[in-house]
Coordinates of C-alpha atoms in Angstrom, one line a residue:
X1 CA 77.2 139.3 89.9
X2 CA 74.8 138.0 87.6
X3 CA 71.9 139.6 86.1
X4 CA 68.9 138.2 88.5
X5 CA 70.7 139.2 91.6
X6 CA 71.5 142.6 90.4
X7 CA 67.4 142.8 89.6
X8 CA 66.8 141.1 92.6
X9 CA 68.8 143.6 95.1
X10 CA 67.3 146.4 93.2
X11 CA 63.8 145.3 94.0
X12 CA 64.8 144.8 98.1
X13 CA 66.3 148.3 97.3
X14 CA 63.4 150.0 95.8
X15 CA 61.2 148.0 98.6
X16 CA 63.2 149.7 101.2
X17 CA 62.8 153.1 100.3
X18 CA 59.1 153.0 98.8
X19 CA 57.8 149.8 101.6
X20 CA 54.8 148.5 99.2
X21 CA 54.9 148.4 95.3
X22 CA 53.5 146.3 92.7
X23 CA 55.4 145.1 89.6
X24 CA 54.6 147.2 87.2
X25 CA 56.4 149.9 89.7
X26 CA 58.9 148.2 90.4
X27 CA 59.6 147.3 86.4
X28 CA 59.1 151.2 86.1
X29 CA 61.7 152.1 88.9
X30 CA 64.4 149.8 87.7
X31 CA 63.9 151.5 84.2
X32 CA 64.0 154.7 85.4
X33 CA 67.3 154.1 87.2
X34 CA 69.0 153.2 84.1
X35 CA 69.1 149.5 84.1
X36 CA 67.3 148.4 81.8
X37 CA 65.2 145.2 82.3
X38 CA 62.2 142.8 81.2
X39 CA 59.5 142.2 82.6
X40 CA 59.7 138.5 82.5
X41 CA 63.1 138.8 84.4
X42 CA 61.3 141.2 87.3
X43 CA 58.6 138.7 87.6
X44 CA 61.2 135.9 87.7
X45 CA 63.0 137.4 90.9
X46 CA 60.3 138.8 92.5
X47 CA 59.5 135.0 92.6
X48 CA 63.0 133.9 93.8
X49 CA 62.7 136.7 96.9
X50 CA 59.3 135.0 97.6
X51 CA 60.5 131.4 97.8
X52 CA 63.8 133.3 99.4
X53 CA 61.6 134.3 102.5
X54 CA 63.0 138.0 102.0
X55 CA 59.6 139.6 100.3
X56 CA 55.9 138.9 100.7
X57 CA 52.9 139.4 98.2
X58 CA 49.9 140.9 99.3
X59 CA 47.0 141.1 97.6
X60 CA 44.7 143.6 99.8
X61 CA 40.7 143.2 98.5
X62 CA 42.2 144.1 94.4
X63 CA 43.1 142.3 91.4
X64 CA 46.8 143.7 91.5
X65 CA 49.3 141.8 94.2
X66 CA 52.0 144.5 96.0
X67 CA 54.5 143.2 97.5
X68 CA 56.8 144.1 100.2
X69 CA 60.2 143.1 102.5
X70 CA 59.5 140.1 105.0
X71 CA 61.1 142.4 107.4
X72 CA 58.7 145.1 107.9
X73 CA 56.6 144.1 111.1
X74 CA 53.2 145.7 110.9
X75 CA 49.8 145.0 109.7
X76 CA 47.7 146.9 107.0
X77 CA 44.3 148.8 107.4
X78 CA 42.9 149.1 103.9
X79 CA 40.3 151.4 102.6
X80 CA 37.6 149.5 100.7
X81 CA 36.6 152.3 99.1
X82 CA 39.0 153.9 97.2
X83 CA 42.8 151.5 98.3
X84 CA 44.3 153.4 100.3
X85 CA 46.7 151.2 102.3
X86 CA 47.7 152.3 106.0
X87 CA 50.7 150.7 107.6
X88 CA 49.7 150.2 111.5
X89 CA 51.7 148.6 114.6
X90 CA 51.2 144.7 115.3
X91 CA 47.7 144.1 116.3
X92 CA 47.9 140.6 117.7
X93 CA 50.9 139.1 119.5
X94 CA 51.8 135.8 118.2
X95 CA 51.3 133.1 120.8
X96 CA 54.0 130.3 121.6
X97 CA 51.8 126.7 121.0
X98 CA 53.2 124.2 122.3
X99 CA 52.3 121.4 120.2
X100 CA 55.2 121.8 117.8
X101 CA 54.3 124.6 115.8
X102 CA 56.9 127.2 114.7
X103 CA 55.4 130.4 113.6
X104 CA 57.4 132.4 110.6
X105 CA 55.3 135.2 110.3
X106 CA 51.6 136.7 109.9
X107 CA 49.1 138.7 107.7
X108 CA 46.7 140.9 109.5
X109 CA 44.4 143.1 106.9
X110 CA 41.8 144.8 108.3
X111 CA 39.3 146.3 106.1
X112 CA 37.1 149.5 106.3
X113 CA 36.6 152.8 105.4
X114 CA 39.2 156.1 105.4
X115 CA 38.4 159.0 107.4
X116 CA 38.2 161.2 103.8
X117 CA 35.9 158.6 101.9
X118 CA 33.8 158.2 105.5
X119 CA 33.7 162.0 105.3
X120 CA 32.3 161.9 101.3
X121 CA 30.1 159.2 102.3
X122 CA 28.2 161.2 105.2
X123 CA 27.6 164.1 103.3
X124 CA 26.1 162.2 100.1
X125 CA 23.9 160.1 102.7
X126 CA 25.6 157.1 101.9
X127 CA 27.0 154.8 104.5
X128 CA 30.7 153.2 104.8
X129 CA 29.2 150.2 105.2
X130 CA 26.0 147.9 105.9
X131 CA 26.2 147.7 109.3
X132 CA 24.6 150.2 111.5
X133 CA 26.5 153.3 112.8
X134 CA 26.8 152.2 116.6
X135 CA 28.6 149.3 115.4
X136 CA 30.9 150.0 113.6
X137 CA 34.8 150.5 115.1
X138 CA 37.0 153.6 115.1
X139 CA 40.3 152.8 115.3
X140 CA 42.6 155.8 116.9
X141 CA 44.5 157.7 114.8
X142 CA 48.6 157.4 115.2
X143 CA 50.7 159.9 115.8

């Protein structure tokens, strides 16, 4: 096996266990197991996994991209206030169109404001966001 595919399963490995990481974790991780790699050679296959179909990059509202396996079905609710990332069940249902189109897959982001920075928010007077209270949308916590 040569040396890109070794880096390559490590990083659908390490995306397995840990679901979103960016690639200065994932250079980290690999280190830490005891192979030893470059940088430039991560960034190399986290490109081939890309153009492979087998991860995605996301880049969430920040400068820094995280990536994750194409597999994992779900869409993201992201804090806006401090990052924090919540994986939550399929939102939309893709539709069949019948004018040819084959859907591969779908991003769905939705951005807003934690319980725990709401919470800090309310009691320094400052509001999650611009819009007024009565409009803005809970989403039920899950299980």
């Amino acid at each position: 096996m040569s040396r890109p595919d070794k880096i390559s399963l490590k990083i659908t490995q390490l995306l397995q266990k840990n679901h979103t990481l960016t690639a200065p974790q994932l250079i980290k991780f690999i280190n830490d197991s005891g192979q030893s790699v470059n940088k430039t050679s991560v960034y190399r296959a986290i490109e081939r996994l890309i153009v492979k179909n087998e991860i995605c990059r996301h880049m969430f509202g920040g400068q820094i991209a995280v990536y994750e396996l194409r597999s994992h079905d779900h869409d993201h609710l992201v804090c806006s206030h401090c990052g924090q990332v919540l994986n939550i069940p399929n939102l939309i249902e893709i539709p069949q169109y019948d004018q040819g189109w084959q859907i591969s897959h779908h991003h769905l982001t939705l951005f807003g404001v934690c319980p725990n920075c709401s919470d800090q928010m309310e009691k320094s007077d400052q509001l999650p966001t611009d819009r007024p209270r009565s409009a803005r949308t809970k989403l039920k916590r899950q299980p």
